Every structure is written in structure tokens, then in C-alpha cells.
């Protein structure tokens, strides 16, 4: 049955990916441990994106709509996806979220996964890229201990770098372990508290959107 | 099949609990998000326990033996439980760990779960108590967002309180949300970095061991 769950998920992921491609919408799947700062990152990066780039959020949670309420204040479309106990998003639930978004009027969809760095990495949602978020407060040993996620990400946010002086986080160990799993993904050192590093991540996202829409076509109309 | 997994787990949990009771051993199941400080807590509390209290650790991880190596330095028995990708410990794997421990010579077994606050709360391992660990860096909204764990715990460690001045953690909001889910469990405010608060948690553990062994019998022989 576990095999069956994954097959059903993967079929829905393929459909989601085709649908997003047809609308030239870039979807990114944000994955982190609880409290690493996924919602804070969205609160920082969405207002930093270039004017005219139209984004929306699918907000995954086990319980409560607190994060969705935070996103709503940014003035972008947000759809709450409640897993009802489930520890990760599945592509079938994401499909329901996409049904409720005005995809034809969007460039970028953020999918905020449930706070968990084990299971979410195993489920393809149809996204263009998985983005990992690691808080320095979690410690530098996390890539080695949760290798699948760190292997899968197309970009890694190292968040809460304002706490570096107050923790034992070992940047060298972290980078060595991470690069052993993933040689390509850029690392963005960010503080969602101060805003440090957010602009570089926003530029990376804009580049992903340009790739999806094609350089010839240029950015979508306002 | 999910039902079947839970039934197999629960049968093994009952057996584990009976076996631990027969040997008058107290087992506690430590659950937290990745990097909240479960291993650091063990490094602090094990040397703080009263002389003669004999403890051991079952160390659950998805990958690597790094935490088990840290525990080994404390000079207590430690058995590594690798889930091979699985995001939580199950009672059948804990049973294998108990097989390798000298239970007749022990008072207290710490079971360090995989870093995850969703799934581990759903699996009874046969422990006497679940203990939650929350780092203040994760934010005060976690009880509301992951209610099952916070409802289930017999004690809650609020860890990394040395970071309180550097974060937006709202102690009042946290306590209100937590008490809405759990009116009985004590909260231990701890810094594993400084050692603050560890003695009170050690005393609580010693009291649990005394309860298991019976006041009349007294502490186990050295």
C-alpha cells in the first residue's frame, strides 16, 4: 500500500507539473524542520520580488491557519492545505490547491510544506524545484543526518544567520557535509529577522521564473 | 495497511512495556524537531543524575551514528537504532534495541527518537513517558501547529533559553497554547549550552524511576 500511495502521488505530481508548465508558472516546494523560518522567508521575499512578478502561496500545515493568515497580509493569493495529522504534503492535495488558484494570472507559486525534513523530501508535488531551509540554531550536522532532503534541493537557505554568534554552528562542517550530498545547489545565507541576504534569493527565484517563461517571451505582462 | 502497521507496533509496544516493568526499568521517549537539542540534553542530564542511577540510551536516527558516538563518550551503554529513511521509531525496532541492553542492570532507558514532531507522537514504543523538547529558536507557535505531540508529553523541555534575548519567542503565547493542550506536564526551561535548569529535570527523572521501582524497594543496588 505504501507503494500504491507513492504511485498515486507520482501520477498527480506529473499532472501538476504539466499543468504548471502549460501556464508557464514556476512552483517551488519549501521544506524545512518546524520553526526554521519558511513563513518568515515568504514574508521577506515576496515583497522583495520585482514589481509585476505575480506570486501565490499554497500553505501546508497539520493544524491551524496561522501561517496562511500571516501570508494573507502580504496581499497575495493564499490557499490553506491542511493535512489533518499528515506529516507531509502529497501531490493530490497540492492539485486541490492549484484548482483554487488563478494560474493564468500567476508567475510563481510557493508551496510551503509541513515542518519536517524526513517525509516531505520523498513526495514529488510537481514542483520545479525543492528549496531547503535550515536554521543555524538546528546545528551544522543536519545535512549528514537527513541526507535525502539535502541531496534533493535546488537551493538551500541557511536562515537565522543573525544567531551565528550565539550558537556553536560550524559553517565549515556544514558546507563540507552539504557539498558531499549536493555539489550544485547555491547556499543563501539569510536572516529573516534583519532581511540580510533576501535580495540574492529573490534574484535567484526571478531567474527560475525567466527560465520557465523563456527568455524570448520575457517576463509576463502586468 | 497503515492500520496493520499501527497494530503490529502497538503489540510490540505492549511487550516492551511489560518487559521494562518486569525489570523495573523506566523508559522515556524523547521527541523533538531536528536540532532542538535531544542529544545535548542527554549529554547534560546523564552526568547530573544521582550516583548509582544506571542509565542507557537507544539512539534513533535516519542516517549516521554521530549522536550515538556523542553518547558513548558519557560511558553509558548506547545502542544505535537506524530507521533507514523512516521518519520515526517503531516499537519493533525498540524491541531489538532492548534485546541488546543489560536491562537487569539498568534503572532508566532514554529512547531518543528521530528528529520530527509529527509522526513519532503517533507511535507508542512501550515507554513510561513521552518527553517533548522545543527549542526557543523554533518559535512559540509550535504547540498549536503540532498539537498531538504537545498533548501527549508527560514533561516538556523548553531548550536554548539562552537564545531568548535574541529571538521573538513569546513565552506567554507558548504557555497559553501549551496549557490548552496539556494541563499537567511540567515545563523545564533549560539551556544545554550553560547547564541552566538541567538539575530540575534530572530530579524529575529520578522521581519517575523511584515511582517505577516502588518507594518500599528504594533505589536499585549499585
XYZ file of C-alpha atoms in Angstrom:
444
model
C 0.000 0.000 0.000
C 2.958 2.326 0.645
C 3.964 1.639 -2.966
C 0.416 2.460 -4.013
C 0.428 5.776 -2.073
C 3.631 6.772 -3.861
C 2.249 5.769 -7.269
C -0.936 7.787 -6.761
C 1.212 10.701 -5.577
C 3.563 10.488 -8.550
C 0.727 10.398 -11.079
C -0.760 13.542 -9.507
C 2.702 15.161 -9.467
C 3.099 14.576 -13.213
C -0.305 16.179 -13.814
C 0.546 19.144 -11.594
C 3.838 19.641 -13.427
C 2.176 19.536 -16.869
C -0.490 21.981 -15.755
C 2.045 24.421 -14.305
C 4.159 24.170 -17.472
C 1.107 24.848 -19.671
C 0.518 28.067 -17.739
C 4.268 28.880 -17.582
C 4.058 29.013 -13.785
C 7.118 28.155 -11.671
C 6.329 26.238 -8.478
C 8.830 25.819 -5.658
C 8.442 23.441 -2.720
C 9.798 24.877 0.561
C 10.916 22.189 3.014
C 12.358 22.628 6.497
C 12.146 21.497 10.091
C 9.484 23.158 12.279
C 10.423 26.732 13.048
C 13.304 27.062 10.580
C 11.560 30.089 9.098
C 9.673 29.107 5.925
C 6.803 31.526 6.566
C 9.158 34.309 7.677
C 11.127 33.756 4.465
C 7.948 34.215 2.403
C 7.086 37.356 4.380
C 10.509 38.726 3.449
C 10.967 37.527 -0.122
C 7.526 38.146 -1.627
C 7.719 41.935 -1.138
C 11.303 41.821 -2.466
C 10.396 40.229 -5.819
C 10.463 42.602 -8.772
C 7.288 44.589 -9.373
C 4.957 42.750 -11.717
C 6.030 39.244 -10.739
C 2.763 37.664 -9.647
C 3.087 35.081 -6.865
C 0.781 32.978 -4.701
C 1.211 30.558 -1.796
C -0.090 27.069 -1.024
C 0.288 26.848 2.738
C 0.683 23.328 4.146
C 0.004 22.647 7.820
C -1.043 19.783 10.053
C -3.313 22.091 12.066
C -4.194 25.806 12.394
C -4.372 28.515 9.721
C -1.864 30.794 11.470
C 0.700 30.778 8.675
C -1.929 31.361 5.983
C -3.153 34.391 7.948
C 0.402 35.752 8.012
C 0.694 35.321 4.226
C -2.713 36.896 3.608
C -1.378 40.166 4.999
C 1.088 40.282 2.081
C -1.827 40.705 -0.326
C -1.061 37.636 -2.470
C -3.458 34.710 -3.052
C -3.008 32.022 -0.380
C -4.716 28.640 -0.145
C -4.520 26.655 3.104
C -3.748 22.953 2.700
C -4.481 21.109 5.957
C -3.133 17.554 6.126
C -5.210 16.647 9.187
C -2.333 14.953 11.002
C -0.292 14.005 7.935
C 3.393 14.888 8.225
C 3.957 15.975 4.601
C 2.132 17.342 1.572
C 1.070 14.993 -1.212
C 0.571 15.924 -4.860
C -3.166 15.146 -4.702
C -3.655 17.804 -2.002
C -1.495 20.258 -3.958
C -3.704 19.598 -7.019
C -6.714 20.773 -4.992
C -4.803 23.905 -4.070
C -3.888 24.578 -7.716
C -7.603 24.213 -8.613
C -8.317 27.227 -6.431
C -5.531 29.471 -7.753
C -5.860 31.747 -10.815
C -2.900 30.026 -12.531
C -3.278 32.004 -15.762
C -2.571 35.193 -13.824
C 0.473 33.897 -11.903
C 4.230 33.568 -12.468
C 5.368 31.863 -9.254
C 3.700 29.560 -6.715
C 5.345 28.877 -3.361
C 4.325 25.580 -1.778
C 5.132 25.697 1.935
C 5.401 22.110 3.119
C 4.698 20.775 6.627
C 7.577 21.374 9.065
C 9.507 18.111 8.703
C 12.768 17.229 6.952
C 12.182 13.489 6.627
C 8.979 12.582 4.736
C 8.345 15.710 2.612
C 11.555 15.055 0.662
C 10.095 11.733 -0.539
C 6.981 13.199 -2.167
C 7.182 14.872 -5.579
C 4.479 17.551 -5.725
C 5.066 18.569 -9.331
C 7.277 21.494 -8.340
C 10.084 22.893 -10.495
C 12.459 22.940 -7.518
C 12.697 21.888 -3.895
C 14.184 24.569 -1.642
C 15.521 23.580 1.771
C 15.580 25.939 4.740
C 17.946 25.204 7.638
C 18.141 27.400 10.716
C 21.607 27.760 12.211
C 20.000 27.041 15.609
C 19.415 23.450 14.431
C 23.119 22.696 14.203
C 25.599 22.007 11.431
C 25.146 18.215 11.494
C 21.732 18.210 9.802
C 22.779 17.508 6.170
C 24.514 14.286 7.213
C 21.606 13.218 9.423
C 18.833 13.959 6.909
C 20.645 13.301 3.619
C 17.695 12.847 1.248
C 16.403 16.410 1.599
C 19.822 17.998 1.268
C 20.533 15.835 -1.781
C 17.272 16.861 -3.461
C 17.277 20.642 -3.033
C 17.941 23.043 -5.920
C 18.800 25.804 -3.418
C 19.473 25.911 0.299
C 18.561 28.769 2.609
C 20.755 28.946 5.693
C 18.456 31.037 7.867
C 18.815 32.916 11.159
C 22.458 33.787 10.470
C 21.953 36.622 12.995
C 22.113 33.841 15.630
C 25.528 32.579 14.445
C 27.456 34.416 17.196
C 25.188 32.817 19.827
C 25.378 29.202 18.619
C 28.000 26.529 18.004
C 27.059 26.236 14.307
C 30.134 25.103 12.353
C 29.921 26.632 8.848
C 32.852 24.566 7.533
C 31.426 21.245 8.733
C 28.022 22.181 7.367
C 29.375 23.113 3.933
C 31.561 20.014 3.736
C 28.654 17.690 4.602
C 26.245 19.533 2.315
C 28.641 19.575 -0.643
C 29.168 15.830 -0.174
C 25.460 15.392 -0.922
C 24.868 18.233 -3.353
C 27.523 19.938 -5.444
C 25.251 22.258 -7.425
C 22.693 23.992 -5.205
C 23.540 27.567 -4.201
C 23.534 28.358 -0.465
C 21.851 31.626 0.527
C 22.845 32.889 3.980
C 19.818 34.807 5.205
C 18.409 36.441 8.292
C 14.653 36.840 8.020
C 14.916 38.965 11.150
C 17.196 41.602 9.597
C 16.491 40.979 5.895
C 20.147 40.175 5.191
C 20.619 38.019 2.095
C 16.976 38.046 0.975
C 17.613 40.041 -2.224
C 20.009 37.409 -3.601
C 17.427 34.691 -3.060
C 14.742 36.826 -4.726
C 17.031 37.283 -7.748
C 17.534 33.511 -7.948
C 13.747 32.966 -7.923
C 13.274 35.592 -10.642
C 15.849 33.768 -12.776
C 13.878 30.498 -12.321
C 10.714 32.293 -13.451
C 12.525 33.686 -16.514
C 13.733 30.181 -17.412
C 10.195 28.782 -17.159
C 8.712 31.554 -19.287
C 11.538 31.535 -21.815
C 13.988 34.347 -22.456
C 12.318 35.157 -25.812
C 8.915 35.658 -24.208
C 10.257 37.804 -21.385
C 8.510 38.414 -18.093
C 4.749 38.007 -18.004
C 2.516 41.025 -18.610
C 1.475 43.067 -15.623
C -2.024 -1.474 5.775
C -1.498 1.700 7.814
C -3.886 0.165 10.360
C -1.826 -3.023 10.237
C 1.454 -1.116 10.814
C -0.070 0.523 13.878
C -1.414 -2.804 15.203
C 1.968 -4.516 14.824
C 3.562 -1.503 16.513
C 1.098 -1.497 19.385
C 1.536 -5.215 20.075
C 5.305 -4.727 20.242
C 4.811 -1.672 22.473
C 2.759 -3.725 24.948
C 5.507 -6.360 25.047
C 8.203 -3.709 25.543
C 6.214 -2.133 28.386
C 5.702 -5.487 30.145
C 9.364 -6.353 29.794
C 10.506 -2.974 31.156
C 8.048 -3.278 34.071
C 9.297 -6.791 34.889
C 12.817 -5.388 35.188
C 11.601 -2.208 36.981
C 13.229 -0.088 34.273
C 11.790 3.353 33.411
C 11.891 4.203 29.698
C 11.350 7.717 28.384
C 10.803 8.624 24.723
C 12.440 11.948 23.749
C 10.708 13.666 20.831
C 11.611 16.952 19.160
C 12.203 18.670 15.851
C 15.652 18.267 14.277
C 18.227 20.258 16.202
C 16.096 21.099 19.234
C 18.769 19.551 21.426
C 17.809 15.982 22.399
C 21.375 14.689 22.292
C 22.745 17.786 24.027
C 20.114 17.280 26.732
C 21.316 13.700 27.281
C 24.933 14.903 27.411
C 23.898 17.305 30.168
C 21.399 15.281 32.185
C 23.070 11.858 32.304
C 26.101 13.140 34.284
C 23.678 15.099 36.513
C 21.650 12.040 37.613
C 22.364 10.857 41.166
C 25.302 8.498 41.561
C 24.178 4.906 41.268
C 21.290 5.539 38.899
C 22.122 3.303 35.954
C 21.012 4.614 32.572
C 21.368 3.657 28.913
C 20.358 5.162 25.580
C 18.612 3.850 22.468
C 19.636 6.317 19.798
C 17.257 6.653 16.871
C 18.436 8.165 13.588
C 17.587 8.048 9.895
C 21.285 8.004 8.992
C 24.741 8.351 10.626
C 25.936 7.243 14.057
C 27.068 10.728 15.119
C 24.692 11.053 18.059
C 25.483 7.551 19.334
C 29.191 8.435 19.270
C 28.453 11.540 21.357
C 26.558 9.425 23.916
C 29.272 6.768 24.021
C 31.656 9.366 25.457
C 29.407 9.559 28.543
C 30.319 5.961 29.409
C 26.763 4.599 29.384
C 25.504 1.755 27.163
C 24.175 3.069 23.841
C 22.521 1.139 21.021
C 22.101 2.771 17.612
C 18.678 2.299 16.003
C 18.843 3.250 12.304
C 15.465 3.605 10.597
C 16.969 3.615 7.086
C 14.873 6.537 5.886
C 11.945 6.088 8.282
C 10.860 9.318 9.974
C 10.037 7.838 13.414
C 10.916 4.939 15.688
C 8.599 1.939 15.882
C 8.206 -0.412 18.845
C 9.577 -3.378 16.875
C 12.888 -1.555 16.340
C 12.963 -0.501 20.008
C 12.430 -4.172 20.957
C 15.634 -5.046 19.069
C 17.423 -2.310 20.998
C 16.121 -3.604 24.333
C 17.395 -7.095 23.362
C 20.916 -5.680 23.317
C 20.739 -3.820 26.639
C 21.508 -5.386 30.040
C 18.030 -4.489 31.359
C 18.550 -6.271 34.695
C 21.376 -3.850 35.454
C 19.538 -0.660 34.473
C 17.157 1.844 36.076
C 16.466 4.244 33.217
C 16.470 3.956 29.412
C 16.355 7.067 27.244
C 14.914 6.477 23.783
C 15.980 9.323 21.511
C 13.507 9.445 18.652
C 14.150 10.691 15.091
C 14.050 14.488 14.800
C 10.404 15.062 13.849
C 7.398 16.340 15.799
C 4.683 14.861 13.584
C 4.905 11.065 13.188
C 6.858 9.998 16.317
C 3.980 11.179 18.534
C 1.700 8.592 16.866
C 3.824 5.550 17.734
C 3.750 4.051 21.221
C 7.149 2.466 21.902
C 6.276 0.991 25.314
C 7.788 3.949 27.157
C 6.629 5.174 30.576
C 6.563 8.786 29.369
C 6.996 10.875 26.261
C 9.149 13.954 26.794
C 8.977 16.806 24.289
C 11.878 19.132 23.593
C 11.190 22.521 21.976
C 13.944 24.997 21.151
C 13.008 28.654 21.599
C 14.548 29.256 18.144
C 11.627 27.305 16.641
C 9.065 29.863 17.767
C 6.225 29.993 20.256
C 3.540 28.835 17.781
C 4.653 25.190 17.715
C 2.206 23.682 20.265
C -0.784 24.932 18.258
C 0.705 23.760 14.974
C 1.742 20.276 16.170
C -0.924 19.576 18.805
C -0.639 15.785 19.112
C 2.900 15.795 20.490
C 2.260 18.597 22.956
C -0.914 16.848 24.111
C 0.926 13.561 24.688
C 4.008 14.653 26.624
C 4.465 13.993 30.358
C 7.089 16.754 30.532
C 8.212 19.497 28.199
C 11.754 20.812 27.903
C 11.925 24.387 26.631
C 15.527 24.359 25.452
C 18.038 27.018 24.361
C 16.594 29.622 26.728
C 19.989 31.358 26.424
C 18.740 32.424 22.953
C 15.566 34.083 24.328
C 17.031 37.613 24.184
C 17.955 37.056 20.520
C 14.600 35.687 19.301
C 10.943 36.763 19.158
C 9.823 33.766 21.247
C 6.657 34.739 23.146
C 6.631 32.833 26.456
C 3.049 33.851 27.279
C 1.649 32.730 23.916
C 3.605 29.477 24.160
C 2.347 28.693 27.677
C -1.237 29.585 26.807
C -1.242 27.342 23.723
C 0.565 24.514 25.526
C -1.740 24.612 28.570
C -4.719 24.476 26.214
C -3.449 21.069 25.088
C -1.849 19.797 28.275
C -2.681 20.974 31.773
C -0.448 18.574 33.722
C 3.040 18.297 32.204
C 5.758 20.346 33.902
C 7.760 22.730 31.717
C 11.525 22.755 32.306
C 13.276 25.855 30.974
C 16.755 24.677 30.100
C 19.899 25.784 28.339
C 22.034 22.813 27.354
C 24.712 25.339 26.472
C 25.010 26.772 30.003
C 23.524 23.890 32.026
C 20.766 26.125 33.414
C 17.693 24.161 34.527
C 19.145 20.689 33.965
C 19.172 19.725 37.671
C 15.395 20.179 37.996
C 14.799 17.892 35.020
C 17.218 15.297 36.471
C 15.270 15.377 39.752
C 12.013 14.803 37.848
C 13.531 11.775 36.087
C 14.790 10.376 39.391
C 11.271 10.680 40.819
C 9.894 8.709 37.824
C 12.492 5.994 38.479
C 11.519 5.874 42.171
C 7.843 5.504 41.188
C 8.636 2.603 38.844
C 10.751 0.800 41.424
C 8.350 1.465 44.322
C 9.131 3.587 47.358
C 9.374 0.490 49.573
C 12.034 -1.109 47.422
C 14.091 2.041 47.153
C 16.704 2.751 44.523
C 18.331 -0.216 42.822
C 21.607 -1.613 44.195
C 24.801 -0.168 42.809
